[in-house]
CSV table of C-alpha atoms in Angstrom, one decimal:
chain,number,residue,atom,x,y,z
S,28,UNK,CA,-33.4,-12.7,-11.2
S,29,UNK,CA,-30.5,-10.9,-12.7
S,30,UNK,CA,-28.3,-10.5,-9.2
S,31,UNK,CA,-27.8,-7.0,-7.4
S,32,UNK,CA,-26.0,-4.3,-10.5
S,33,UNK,CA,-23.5,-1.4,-10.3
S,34,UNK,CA,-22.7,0.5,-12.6
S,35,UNK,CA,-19.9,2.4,-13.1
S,36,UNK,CA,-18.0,-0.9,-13.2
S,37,UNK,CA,-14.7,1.7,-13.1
S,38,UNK,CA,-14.4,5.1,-12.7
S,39,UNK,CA,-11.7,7.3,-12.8
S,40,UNK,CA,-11.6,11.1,-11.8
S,41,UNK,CA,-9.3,13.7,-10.5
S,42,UNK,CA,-9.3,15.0,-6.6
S,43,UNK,CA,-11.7,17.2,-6.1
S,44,UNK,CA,-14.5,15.6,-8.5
S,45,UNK,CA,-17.8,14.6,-7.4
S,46,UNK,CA,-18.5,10.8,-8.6
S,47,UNK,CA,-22.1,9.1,-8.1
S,48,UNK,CA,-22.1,5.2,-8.4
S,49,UNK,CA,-25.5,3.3,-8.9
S,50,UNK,CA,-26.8,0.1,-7.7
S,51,UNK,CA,-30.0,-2.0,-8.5
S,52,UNK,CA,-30.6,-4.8,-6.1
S,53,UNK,CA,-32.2,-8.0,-6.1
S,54,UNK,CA,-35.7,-6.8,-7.5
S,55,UNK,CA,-37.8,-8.4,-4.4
S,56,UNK,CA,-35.0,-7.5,-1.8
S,57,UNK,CA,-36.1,-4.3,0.4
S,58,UNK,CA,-32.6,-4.0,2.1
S,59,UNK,CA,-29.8,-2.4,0.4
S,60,UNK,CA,-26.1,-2.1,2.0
S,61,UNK,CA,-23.7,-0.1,1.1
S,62,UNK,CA,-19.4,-1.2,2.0
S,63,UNK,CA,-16.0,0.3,1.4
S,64,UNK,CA,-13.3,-2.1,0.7
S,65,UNK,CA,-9.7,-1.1,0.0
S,66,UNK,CA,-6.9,-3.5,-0.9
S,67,UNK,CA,-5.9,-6.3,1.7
S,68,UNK,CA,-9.1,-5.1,4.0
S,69,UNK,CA,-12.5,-7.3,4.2
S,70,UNK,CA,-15.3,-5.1,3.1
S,71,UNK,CA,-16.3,-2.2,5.4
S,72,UNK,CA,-19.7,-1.0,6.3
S,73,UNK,CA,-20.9,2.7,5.0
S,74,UNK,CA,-24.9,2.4,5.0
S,75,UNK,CA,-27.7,0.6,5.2
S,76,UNK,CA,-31.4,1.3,3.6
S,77,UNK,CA,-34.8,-0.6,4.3
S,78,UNK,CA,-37.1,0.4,1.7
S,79,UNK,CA,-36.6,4.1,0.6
S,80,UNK,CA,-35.4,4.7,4.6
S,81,UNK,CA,-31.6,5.1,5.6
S,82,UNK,CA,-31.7,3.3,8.8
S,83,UNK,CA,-27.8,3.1,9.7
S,84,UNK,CA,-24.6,5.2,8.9
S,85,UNK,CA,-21.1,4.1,9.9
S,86,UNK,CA,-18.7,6.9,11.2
S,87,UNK,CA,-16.6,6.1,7.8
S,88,UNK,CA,-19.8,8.6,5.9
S,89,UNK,CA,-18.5,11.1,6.5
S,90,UNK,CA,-20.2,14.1,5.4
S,91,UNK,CA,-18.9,14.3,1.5
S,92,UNK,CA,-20.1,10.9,1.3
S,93,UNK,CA,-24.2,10.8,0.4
S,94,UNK,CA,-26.8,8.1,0.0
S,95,UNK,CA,-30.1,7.7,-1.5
S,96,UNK,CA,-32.8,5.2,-2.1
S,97,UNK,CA,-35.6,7.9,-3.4
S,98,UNK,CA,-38.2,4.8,-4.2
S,99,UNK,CA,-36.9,1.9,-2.7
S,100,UNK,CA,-35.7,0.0,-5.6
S,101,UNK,CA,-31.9,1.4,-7.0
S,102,UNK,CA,-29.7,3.6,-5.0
S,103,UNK,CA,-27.1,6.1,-5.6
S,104,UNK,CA,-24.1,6.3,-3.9
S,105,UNK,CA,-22.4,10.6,-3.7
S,106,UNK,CA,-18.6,11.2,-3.2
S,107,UNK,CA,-18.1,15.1,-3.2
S,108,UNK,CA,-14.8,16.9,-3.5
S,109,UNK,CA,-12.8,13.3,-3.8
S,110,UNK,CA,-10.1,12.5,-2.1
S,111,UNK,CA,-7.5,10.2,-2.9
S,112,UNK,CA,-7.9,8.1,0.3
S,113,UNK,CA,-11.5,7.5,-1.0
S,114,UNK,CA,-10.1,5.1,-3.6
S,115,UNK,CA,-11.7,1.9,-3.0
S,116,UNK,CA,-14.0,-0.7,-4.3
S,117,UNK,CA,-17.7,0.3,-3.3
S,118,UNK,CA,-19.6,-2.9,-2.9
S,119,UNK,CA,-23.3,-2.5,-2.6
S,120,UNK,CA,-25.3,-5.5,-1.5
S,121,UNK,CA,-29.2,-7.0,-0.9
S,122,UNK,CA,-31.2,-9.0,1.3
S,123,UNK,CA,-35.0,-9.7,2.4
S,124,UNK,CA,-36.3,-12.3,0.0
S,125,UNK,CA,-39.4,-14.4,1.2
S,126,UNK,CA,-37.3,-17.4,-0.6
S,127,UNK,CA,-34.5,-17.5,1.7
S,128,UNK,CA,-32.9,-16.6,4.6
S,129,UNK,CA,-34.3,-13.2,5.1
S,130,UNK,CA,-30.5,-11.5,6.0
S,131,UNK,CA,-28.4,-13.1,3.7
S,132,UNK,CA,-26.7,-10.5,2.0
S,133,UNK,CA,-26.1,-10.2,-2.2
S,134,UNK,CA,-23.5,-9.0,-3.4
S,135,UNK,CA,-23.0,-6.6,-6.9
S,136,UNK,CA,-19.7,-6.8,-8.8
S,137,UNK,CA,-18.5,-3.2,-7.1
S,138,UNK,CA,-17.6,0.0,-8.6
S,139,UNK,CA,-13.8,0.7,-8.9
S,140,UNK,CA,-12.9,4.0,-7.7
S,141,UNK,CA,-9.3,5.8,-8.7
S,142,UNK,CA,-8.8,9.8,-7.8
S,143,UNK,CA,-5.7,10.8,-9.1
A,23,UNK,CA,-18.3,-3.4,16.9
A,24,UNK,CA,-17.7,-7.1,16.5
A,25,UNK,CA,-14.0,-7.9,15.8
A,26,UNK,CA,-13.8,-10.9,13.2
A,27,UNK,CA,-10.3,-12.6,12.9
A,28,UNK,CA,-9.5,-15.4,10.3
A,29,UNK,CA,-6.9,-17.7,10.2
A,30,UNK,CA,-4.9,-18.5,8.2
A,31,UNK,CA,-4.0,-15.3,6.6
A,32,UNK,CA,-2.4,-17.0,3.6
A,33,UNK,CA,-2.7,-20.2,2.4
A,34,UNK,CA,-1.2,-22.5,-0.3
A,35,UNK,CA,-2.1,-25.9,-1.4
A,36,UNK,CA,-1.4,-28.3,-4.1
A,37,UNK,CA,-4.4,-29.2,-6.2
A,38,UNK,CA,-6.1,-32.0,-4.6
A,39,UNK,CA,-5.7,-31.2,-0.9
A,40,UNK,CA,-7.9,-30.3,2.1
A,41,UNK,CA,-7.7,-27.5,3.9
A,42,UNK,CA,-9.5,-25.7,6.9
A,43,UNK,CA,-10.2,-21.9,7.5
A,44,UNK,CA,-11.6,-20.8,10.5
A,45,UNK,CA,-13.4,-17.8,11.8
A,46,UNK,CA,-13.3,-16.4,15.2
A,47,UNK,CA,-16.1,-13.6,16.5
A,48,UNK,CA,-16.1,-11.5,19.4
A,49,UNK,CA,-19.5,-11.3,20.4
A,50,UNK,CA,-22.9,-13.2,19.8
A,51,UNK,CA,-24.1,-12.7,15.8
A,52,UNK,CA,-27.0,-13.8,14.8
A,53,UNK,CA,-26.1,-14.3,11.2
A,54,UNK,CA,-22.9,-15.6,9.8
A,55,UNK,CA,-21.9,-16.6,6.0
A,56,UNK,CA,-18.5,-17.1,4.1
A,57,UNK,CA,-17.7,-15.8,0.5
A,58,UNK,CA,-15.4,-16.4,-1.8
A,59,UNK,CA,-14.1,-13.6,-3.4
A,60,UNK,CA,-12.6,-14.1,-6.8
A,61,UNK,CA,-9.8,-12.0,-8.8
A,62,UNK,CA,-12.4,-9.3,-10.4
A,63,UNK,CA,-13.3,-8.8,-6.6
A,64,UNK,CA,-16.6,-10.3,-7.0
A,65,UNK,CA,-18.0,-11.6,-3.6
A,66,UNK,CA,-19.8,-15.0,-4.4
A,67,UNK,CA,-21.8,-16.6,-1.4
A,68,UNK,CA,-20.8,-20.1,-0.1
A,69,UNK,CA,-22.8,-20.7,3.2
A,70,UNK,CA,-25.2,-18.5,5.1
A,71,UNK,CA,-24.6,-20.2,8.4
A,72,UNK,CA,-25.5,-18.7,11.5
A,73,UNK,CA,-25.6,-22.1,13.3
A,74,UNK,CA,-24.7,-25.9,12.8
A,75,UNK,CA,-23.1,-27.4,9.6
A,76,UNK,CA,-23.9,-27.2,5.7
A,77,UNK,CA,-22.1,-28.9,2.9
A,78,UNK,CA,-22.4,-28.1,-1.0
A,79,UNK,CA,-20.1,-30.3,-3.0
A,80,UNK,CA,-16.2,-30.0,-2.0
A,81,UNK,CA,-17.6,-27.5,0.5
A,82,UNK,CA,-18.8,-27.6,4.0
A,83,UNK,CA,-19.0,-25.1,7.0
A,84,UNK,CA,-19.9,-25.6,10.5
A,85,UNK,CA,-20.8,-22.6,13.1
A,86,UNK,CA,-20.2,-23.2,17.4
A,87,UNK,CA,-22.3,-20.6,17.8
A,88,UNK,CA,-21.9,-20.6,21.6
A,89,UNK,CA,-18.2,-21.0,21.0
A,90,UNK,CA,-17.9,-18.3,18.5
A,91,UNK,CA,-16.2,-19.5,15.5
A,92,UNK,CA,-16.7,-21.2,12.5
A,93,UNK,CA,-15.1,-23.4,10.1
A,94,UNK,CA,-15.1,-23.9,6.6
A,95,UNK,CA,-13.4,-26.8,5.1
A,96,UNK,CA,-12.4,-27.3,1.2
A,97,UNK,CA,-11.5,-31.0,0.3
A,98,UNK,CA,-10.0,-32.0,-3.1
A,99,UNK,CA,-8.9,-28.2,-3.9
A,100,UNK,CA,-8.7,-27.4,-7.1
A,101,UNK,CA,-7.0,-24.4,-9.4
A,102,UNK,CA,-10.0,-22.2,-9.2
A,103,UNK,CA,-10.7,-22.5,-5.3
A,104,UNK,CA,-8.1,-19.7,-5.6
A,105,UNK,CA,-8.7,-16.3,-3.9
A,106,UNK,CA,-9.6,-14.4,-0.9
A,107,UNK,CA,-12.0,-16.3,1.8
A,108,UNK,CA,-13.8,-13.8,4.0
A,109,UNK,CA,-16.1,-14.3,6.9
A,110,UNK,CA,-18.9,-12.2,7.8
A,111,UNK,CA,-20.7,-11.6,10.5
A,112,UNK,CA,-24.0,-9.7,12.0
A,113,UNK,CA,-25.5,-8.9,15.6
A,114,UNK,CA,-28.4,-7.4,14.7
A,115,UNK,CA,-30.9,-8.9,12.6
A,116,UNK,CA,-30.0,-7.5,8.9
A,117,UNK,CA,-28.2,-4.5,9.6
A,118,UNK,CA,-24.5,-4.4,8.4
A,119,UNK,CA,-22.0,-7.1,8.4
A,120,UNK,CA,-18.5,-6.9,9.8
A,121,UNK,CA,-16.5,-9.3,8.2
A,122,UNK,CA,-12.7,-10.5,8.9
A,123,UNK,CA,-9.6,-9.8,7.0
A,124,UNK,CA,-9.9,-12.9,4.6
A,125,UNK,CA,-7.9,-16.3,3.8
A,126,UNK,CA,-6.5,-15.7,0.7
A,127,UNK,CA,-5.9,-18.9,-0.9
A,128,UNK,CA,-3.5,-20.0,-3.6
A,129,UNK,CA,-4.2,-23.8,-5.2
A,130,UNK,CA,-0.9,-24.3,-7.2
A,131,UNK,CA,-1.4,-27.7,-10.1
């Protein structure tokens, strides 16, 4: 057990870009989370998968913002046309072991996001 | 949603001393757990704690469900207690977590 990856750990682009960040959960958890946080804030919900199925989006996706979780393992996170109010830490996180407390969520290290 | 508020919003101790943060929830959760979030933004789980009272070392938590809040209470602090403190919680059985604005803690030598 390796903990819940991202990768980009950083990534830097210019407004208007289109970014994709990656995350690979827990390998026995079948929930993945997707949150937002910017500086001073607690983290903020965007998504949530169970299995390869996106069961809940928060009004903060908007609609340049895209999720996927094609075979319920990893899941890719799209930002098109990038903004610079989307500059944030994404935080992706996992739950649903048989070993624990089925909703406690894991957290990955996050991706760092800068537009310029 | 569920508004979380956490209190205090900044703390600083001296190494060695106690301290309390505490949690407050609007609404019933059924899930509840603190992190500790350290300076490369890492989130590191402390206590999944929907109910009752845990301890794990110089750590404890304790959850008043039915009065909707919960504490969590570092003794003997030490230098790398420091960071943000948040507080997370969830109505619905595994679906998102809404968590509070953080403690952010500073333990000075």
């Amino acid at each position: 057990d390796t903990g819940v990856s991202q990768n980009p750990r950083h990534k830097i682009t210019k407004r208007g870009q289109n970014v994709t960040f990656r995350c690979d959960p827990i390998s026995e958890h079948n929930r993945l989370y997707w949150y937002r946080q910017t500086l001073g804030q607690g983290p903020e919900f965007l998504t949530y998968f169970q299995n390869e199925a996106q069961l809940e989006k928060s009004r903060l996706l908007s609609d340049r913002f895209s999720a996927e979780r094609p075979k319920g393992s990893f899941s890719t996170l799209e930002i098109q046309r990038t903004e610079q109010g989307d500059s944030a830490m994404y935080l992706c996180a996992s739950s649903g072991t048989s070993g624990g407390p089925y909703n406690e969520q894991f957290f990955g290290p996050g991706t760092r996001l800068t537009v310029l | 949603g569920i508004q979380v508020e956490q209190s205090p919003p900044d703390l600083i101790l001296q190494e060695g001393a106690n301290s309390t943060l505490r949690c407050n929830f609007s609404d019933s959760v059924n899930n509840l757990q603190w992190f500790h979030q350290n300076p490369w933004g890492q989130l590191i789980n402390l206590f999944y704690i929907p109910s009752g009272t845990k301890q794990n070392g110089r750590l404890s938590a304790t959850t008043v469900a039915t009065e909707r809040y919960s504490l969590l209470y570092i003794s003997s602090s030490q230098t790398t207690d420091s960071g943000v403190y948040f507080c997370a919680v969830d109505a619905y059985t595994g679906n998102q977590f809404y968590f509070g604005t953080g403690t952010s803690l500073t333990v000075i030598p």
